[in-house]
């Protein structure tokens, strides 16, 4: 019979945040796949765990996943751990999970610490609806695309950032999104843990005199829905009726549906929309 793949959440700072279940499973499995074996050995030594380790990280995630799946099919039980937090969240664990499912292997997740949820719950921001962006892409085009999408994201948004890149990222967010309210969470679960409720411009002001330190999580308010609707309406009102019609036709709507949307956008009747289109020479 095939073995089981265990996704084991490890502490994001405070070692007391590991669960009894994770410690037991790390003792019992045949192999531990670790993002950084040099980092994980400290955790294993602390809990006197002698289980063999192998590296599984961003640069070997495809070939090594195939190797681990082979071992699982041979009957070995394998635990996956990241450097900190829950495997599969902003790390290569997701590739192994996908391949394990494709091979019919049982996959189970042992819950525990996760930086994005820890930061969200202590942020003082809305928690009912949120999105997780992890680290913004390094590629400039992809990064720009994501930032443009965030302009219209109304949910609370969670981002990760390293201290040496924090101010660059905050400046970009401020430039594209405007001055949003944000909570900067640092050193989560550690001795110098902080949750700084401020704004994007406030972060830049705060770090004028010192450099950011510690791993950072930004929990940022979403865009104001009413303001987005207002901006969209103002955009439509600045168009000619013909351009407004073409906008919806290019989205694949038929003329009747497009005129109905136009009437709603402009706060007028469909009859008035039709009349204005006639005046602009739209007689089809």
GROMACS .gro file of C-alpha atoms in nm:
model
  284
    1UNK     CA    1   0.000   0.000   0.000
    2UNK     CA    2   0.107   0.358  -0.070
    3UNK     CA    3   0.219   0.580   0.214
    4UNK     CA    4   0.062   0.905   0.329
    5UNK     CA    5   0.185   1.257   0.259
    6UNK     CA    6   0.162   1.475   0.571
    7UNK     CA    7   0.174   1.854   0.540
    8UNK     CA    8   0.306   1.961   0.880
    9UNK     CA    9   0.270   2.321   1.000
   10UNK     CA   10   0.574   2.438   1.194
   11UNK     CA   11   0.619   2.746   1.417
   12UNK     CA   12   0.659   3.086   1.251
   13UNK     CA   13   0.865   3.205   1.547
   14UNK     CA   14   0.767   3.074   1.887
   15UNK     CA   15   0.854   2.704   1.914
   16UNK     CA   16   0.564   2.650   2.156
   17UNK     CA   17   0.323   2.693   1.862
   18UNK     CA   18   0.395   2.346   1.723
   19UNK     CA   19   0.118   2.092   1.789
   20UNK     CA   20   0.153   1.759   1.969
   21UNK     CA   21   0.025   1.591   1.654
   22UNK     CA   22   0.294   1.743   1.433
   23UNK     CA   23   0.569   1.638   1.676
   24UNK     CA   24   0.431   1.282   1.685
   25UNK     CA   25   0.405   1.257   1.305
   26UNK     CA   26   0.758   1.394   1.254
   27UNK     CA   27   0.881   1.120   1.488
   28UNK     CA   28   0.683   0.845   1.311
   29UNK     CA   29   0.723   0.913   0.936
   30UNK     CA   30   0.996   0.753   0.728
   31UNK     CA   31   1.122   1.077   0.575
   32UNK     CA   32   1.090   1.455   0.622
   33UNK     CA   33   1.101   1.675   0.310
   34UNK     CA   34   1.222   2.014   0.428
   35UNK     CA   35   1.246   2.347   0.246
   36UNK     CA   36   1.582   2.414   0.416
   37UNK     CA   37   1.735   2.121   0.604
   38UNK     CA   38   1.977   2.354   0.786
   39UNK     CA   39   1.681   2.545   0.929
   40UNK     CA   40   1.466   2.240   1.003
   41UNK     CA   41   1.742   2.053   1.186
   42UNK     CA   42   1.723   2.313   1.464
   43UNK     CA   43   1.353   2.236   1.509
   44UNK     CA   44   1.411   1.860   1.501
   45UNK     CA   45   1.694   1.883   1.753
   46UNK     CA   46   1.477   2.088   1.989
   47UNK     CA   47   1.214   1.813   1.993
   48UNK     CA   48   1.469   1.528   1.975
   49UNK     CA   49   1.340   1.404   1.641
   50UNK     CA   50   1.583   1.172   1.458
   51UNK     CA   51   1.386   1.113   1.136
   52UNK     CA   52   1.594   1.137   0.814
   53UNK     CA   53   1.554   1.453   0.604
   54UNK     CA   54   1.578   1.543   0.237
   55UNK     CA   55   1.564   1.887   0.078
   56UNK     CA   56   1.257   1.995  -0.117
   57UNK     CA   57   1.262   2.357  -0.228
   58UNK     CA   58   1.178   2.602  -0.508
   59UNK     CA   59   1.470   2.497  -0.728
   60UNK     CA   60   1.410   2.120  -0.724
   61UNK     CA   61   1.033   2.113  -0.669
   62UNK     CA   62   0.944   1.922  -0.987
   63UNK     CA   63   1.212   1.653  -1.006
   64UNK     CA   64   1.218   1.604  -0.629
   65UNK     CA   65   0.837   1.581  -0.620
   66UNK     CA   66   0.855   1.290  -0.865
   67UNK     CA   67   1.116   1.122  -0.643
   68UNK     CA   68   0.902   1.170  -0.331
   69UNK     CA   69   0.592   1.037  -0.504
   70UNK     CA   70   0.789   0.725  -0.600
   71UNK     CA   71   0.885   0.676  -0.234
   72UNK     CA   72   0.523   0.724  -0.128
   73UNK     CA   73   0.406   0.465  -0.382
   74UNK     CA   74   0.663   0.224  -0.234
   75UNK     CA   75   0.485   0.262   0.100
   76UNK     CA   76   0.692   0.525   0.278
   77UNK     CA   77   0.516   0.790   0.487
   78UNK     CA   78   0.654   1.140   0.424
   79UNK     CA   79   0.613   1.468   0.610
   80UNK     CA   80   0.661   1.802   0.435
   81UNK     CA   81   0.772   2.106   0.631
   82UNK     CA   82   0.846   2.461   0.524
   83UNK     CA   83   1.091   2.694   0.697
   84UNK     CA   84   0.803   2.840   0.897
   85UNK     CA   85   0.427   2.802   0.884
   86UNK     CA   86   0.202   2.580   0.676
   87UNK     CA   87   0.340   2.394   0.369
   88UNK     CA   88   0.173   2.482   0.040
   89UNK     CA   89   0.121   2.848   0.135
   90UNK     CA   90   0.363   3.058  -0.070
   91UNK     CA   91   0.611   2.771  -0.106
   92UNK     CA   92   0.675   2.474  -0.341
   93UNK     CA   93   0.463   2.232  -0.137
   94UNK     CA   94   0.167   2.278  -0.372
   95UNK     CA   95   0.353   2.103  -0.656
   96UNK     CA   96   0.412   1.790  -0.449
   97UNK     CA   97   0.051   1.790  -0.329
   98UNK     CA   98  -0.078   1.804  -0.688
   99UNK     CA   99   0.148   1.520  -0.801
  100UNK     CA  100   0.055   1.310  -0.497
  101UNK     CA  101  -0.316   1.348  -0.573
  102UNK     CA  102  -0.255   1.256  -0.938
  103UNK     CA  103  -0.082   0.937  -0.819
  104UNK     CA  104  -0.373   0.846  -0.591
  105UNK     CA  105  -0.175   0.905  -0.272
  106UNK     CA  106  -0.350   1.010   0.048
  107UNK     CA  107  -0.266   1.369   0.143
  108UNK     CA  108  -0.349   1.518   0.482
  109UNK     CA  109  -0.272   1.856   0.635
  110UNK     CA  110  -0.182   1.899   1.001
  111UNK     CA  111  -0.300   2.250   1.095
  112UNK     CA  112  -0.094   2.498   1.286
  113UNK     CA  113   0.081   2.831   1.248
  114UNK     CA  114   0.024   3.038   0.934
  115UNK     CA  115   0.159   3.395   0.913
  116UNK     CA  116  -0.118   3.535   0.692
  117UNK     CA  117  -0.400   3.423   0.924
  118UNK     CA  118  -0.207   3.520   1.236
  119UNK     CA  119  -0.153   3.871   1.098
  120UNK     CA  120  -0.511   3.907   0.973
  121UNK     CA  121  -0.670   3.819   1.305
  122UNK     CA  122  -0.459   4.070   1.499
  123UNK     CA  123  -0.466   4.346   1.235
  124UNK     CA  124  -0.782   4.531   1.332
  125UNK     CA  125  -0.891   4.515   0.965
  126UNK     CA  126  -1.205   4.349   0.829
  127UNK     CA  127  -1.168   3.971   0.838
  128UNK     CA  128  -1.492   3.839   0.682
  129UNK     CA  129  -1.364   3.873   0.326
  130UNK     CA  130  -0.996   3.877   0.242
  131UNK     CA  131  -0.750   3.782  -0.031
  132UNK     CA  132  -0.392   3.662   0.001
  133UNK     CA  133  -0.130   3.784  -0.246
  134UNK     CA  134   0.182   3.654  -0.064
  135UNK     CA  135   0.493   3.816  -0.218
  136UNK     CA  136   0.431   4.038  -0.520
  137UNK     CA  137   0.597   3.897  -0.836
  138UNK     CA  138   0.953   4.006  -0.912
  139UNK     CA  139   0.876   4.031  -1.283
  140UNK     CA  140   0.790   4.396  -1.359
  141UNK     CA  141   0.507   4.327  -1.604
  142UNK     CA  142   0.343   4.066  -1.382
  143UNK     CA  143   0.388   4.289  -1.077
  144UNK     CA  144   0.224   4.583  -1.255
  145UNK     CA  145  -0.070   4.364  -1.358
  146UNK     CA  146  -0.126   4.246  -0.999
  147UNK     CA  147  -0.108   4.603  -0.865
  148UNK     CA  148  -0.367   4.715  -1.122
  149UNK     CA  149  -0.597   4.433  -1.013
  150UNK     CA  150  -0.559   4.537  -0.649
  151UNK     CA  151  -0.691   4.884  -0.736
  152UNK     CA  152  -1.040   4.733  -0.760
  153UNK     CA  153  -1.002   4.468  -0.489
  154UNK     CA  154  -1.257   4.546  -0.218
  155UNK     CA  155  -1.151   4.268   0.018
  156UNK     CA  156  -0.884   4.306   0.285
  157UNK     CA  157  -0.554   4.218   0.116
  158UNK     CA  158  -0.263   4.035   0.280
  159UNK     CA  159   0.091   4.062   0.144
  160UNK     CA  160   0.426   3.929   0.259
  161UNK     CA  161   0.747   4.128   0.224
  162UNK     CA  162   1.109   4.104   0.331
  163UNK     CA  163   1.239   4.399   0.536
  164UNK     CA  164   1.492   4.512   0.274
  165UNK     CA  165   1.217   4.538   0.008
  166UNK     CA  166   0.940   4.674   0.229
  167UNK     CA  167   0.972   5.045   0.150
  168UNK     CA  168   0.998   4.987  -0.226
  169UNK     CA  169   0.680   4.779  -0.218
  170UNK     CA  170   0.493   5.029   0.001
  171UNK     CA  171   0.589   5.313  -0.236
  172UNK     CA  172   0.450   5.116  -0.531
  173UNK     CA  173   0.128   5.038  -0.344
  174UNK     CA  174   0.087   5.405  -0.250
  175UNK     CA  175   0.148   5.520  -0.607
  176UNK     CA  176  -0.101   5.277  -0.765
  177UNK     CA  177  -0.367   5.234  -0.495
  178UNK     CA  178  -0.359   5.564  -0.309
  179UNK     CA  179  -0.310   5.602   0.064
  180UNK     CA  180  -0.485   5.295   0.207
  181UNK     CA  181  -0.515   5.204   0.573
  182UNK     CA  182  -0.282   4.918   0.657
  183UNK     CA  183  -0.153   4.718   0.951
  184UNK     CA  184   0.215   4.628   0.939
  185UNK     CA  185   0.277   4.308   1.136
  186UNK     CA  186   0.636   4.219   1.219
  187UNK     CA  187   0.817   3.935   1.395
  188UNK     CA  188   0.494   3.741   1.448
  189UNK     CA  189   0.486   3.524   1.763
  190UNK     CA  190   0.839   3.637   1.856
  191UNK     CA  191   0.965   3.852   2.143
  192UNK     CA  192   0.951   4.179   1.944
  193UNK     CA  193   0.618   4.115   1.771
  194UNK     CA  194   0.439   4.434   1.662
  195UNK     CA  195   0.114   4.524   1.487
  196UNK     CA  196   0.138   4.883   1.362
  197UNK     CA  197  -0.199   5.029   1.253
  198UNK     CA  198  -0.123   5.310   1.011
  199UNK     CA  199  -0.143   5.403   0.641
  200UNK     CA  200   0.088   5.334   0.348
  201UNK     CA  201   0.226   5.689   0.375
  202UNK     CA  202   0.257   5.642   0.751
  203UNK     CA  203   0.490   5.345   0.701
  204UNK     CA  204   0.717   5.554   0.478
  205UNK     CA  205   0.716   5.835   0.733
  206UNK     CA  206   0.790   5.598   1.022
  207UNK     CA  207   1.093   5.447   0.850
  208UNK     CA  208   1.255   5.776   0.753
  209UNK     CA  209   1.494   5.749   1.047
  210UNK     CA  210   1.553   5.372   1.061
  211UNK     CA  211   1.556   5.064   0.840
  212UNK     CA  212   1.277   4.804   0.862
  213UNK     CA  213   1.368   4.484   1.045
  214UNK     CA  214   1.208   4.143   1.064
  215UNK     CA  215   0.979   3.956   0.826
  216UNK     CA  216   0.673   4.167   0.745
  217UNK     CA  217   0.307   4.103   0.673
  218UNK     CA  218   0.095   4.387   0.534
  219UNK     CA  219  -0.278   4.368   0.601
  220UNK     CA  220  -0.432   4.637   0.383
  221UNK     CA  221  -0.790   4.761   0.361
  222UNK     CA  222  -0.971   4.696   0.034
  223UNK     CA  223  -1.088   4.957  -0.212
  224UNK     CA  224  -1.402   5.151  -0.119
  225UNK     CA  225  -1.683   4.992  -0.322
  226UNK     CA  226  -1.895   5.308  -0.336
  227UNK     CA  227  -1.595   5.510  -0.453
  228UNK     CA  228  -1.522   5.255  -0.727
  229UNK     CA  229  -1.882   5.274  -0.850
  230UNK     CA  230  -1.862   5.654  -0.848
  231UNK     CA  231  -1.536   5.651  -1.044
  232UNK     CA  232  -1.678   5.406  -1.297
  233UNK     CA  233  -1.990   5.618  -1.342
  234UNK     CA  234  -1.781   5.931  -1.391
  235UNK     CA  235  -1.577   5.744  -1.651
  236UNK     CA  236  -1.888   5.645  -1.844
  237UNK     CA  237  -2.034   5.996  -1.825
  238UNK     CA  238  -1.718   6.132  -1.986
  239UNK     CA  239  -1.771   5.905  -2.289
  240UNK     CA  240  -1.984   5.976  -2.590
  241UNK     CA  241  -2.292   5.754  -2.610
  242UNK     CA  242  -2.143   5.585  -2.916
  243UNK     CA  243  -1.818   5.501  -2.734
  244UNK     CA  244  -2.015   5.379  -2.435
  245UNK     CA  245  -2.215   5.147  -2.662
  246UNK     CA  246  -1.901   5.016  -2.833
  247UNK     CA  247  -1.748   4.942  -2.492
  248UNK     CA  248  -2.024   4.691  -2.413
  249UNK     CA  249  -2.043   4.553  -2.766
  250UNK     CA  250  -1.671   4.471  -2.749
  251UNK     CA  251  -1.739   4.281  -2.426
  252UNK     CA  252  -1.972   4.056  -2.629
  253UNK     CA  253  -2.309   4.200  -2.530
  254UNK     CA  254  -2.585   4.246  -2.785
  255UNK     CA  255  -2.707   4.599  -2.859
  256UNK     CA  256  -3.024   4.569  -2.650
  257UNK     CA  257  -2.837   4.451  -2.340
  258UNK     CA  258  -2.567   4.713  -2.394
  259UNK     CA  259  -2.824   4.994  -2.405
  260UNK     CA  260  -2.983   4.863  -2.086
  261UNK     CA  261  -2.644   4.876  -1.911
  262UNK     CA  262  -2.582   5.225  -2.051
  263UNK     CA  263  -2.908   5.350  -1.906
  264UNK     CA  264  -2.813   5.211  -1.564
  265UNK     CA  265  -2.460   5.357  -1.584
  266UNK     CA  266  -2.592   5.703  -1.668
  267UNK     CA  267  -2.903   5.705  -1.452
  268UNK     CA  268  -3.138   5.768  -1.744
  269UNK     CA  269  -3.405   5.570  -1.932
  270UNK     CA  270  -3.339   5.336  -2.225
  271UNK     CA  271  -3.551   5.566  -2.441
  272UNK     CA  272  -3.313   5.855  -2.365
  273UNK     CA  273  -3.013   5.636  -2.447
  274UNK     CA  274  -3.170   5.542  -2.779
  275UNK     CA  275  -3.244   5.906  -2.860
  276UNK     CA  276  -2.889   6.016  -2.778
  277UNK     CA  277  -2.745   5.740  -2.998
  278UNK     CA  278  -2.967   5.858  -3.283
  279UNK     CA  279  -2.844   6.213  -3.236
  280UNK     CA  280  -2.484   6.089  -3.255
  281UNK     CA  281  -2.561   5.911  -3.583
  282UNK     CA  282  -2.618   5.554  -3.456
  283UNK     CA  283  -2.912   5.446  -3.668
  284UNK     CA  284  -2.854   5.069  -3.684
   0.00000   0.00000   0.00000
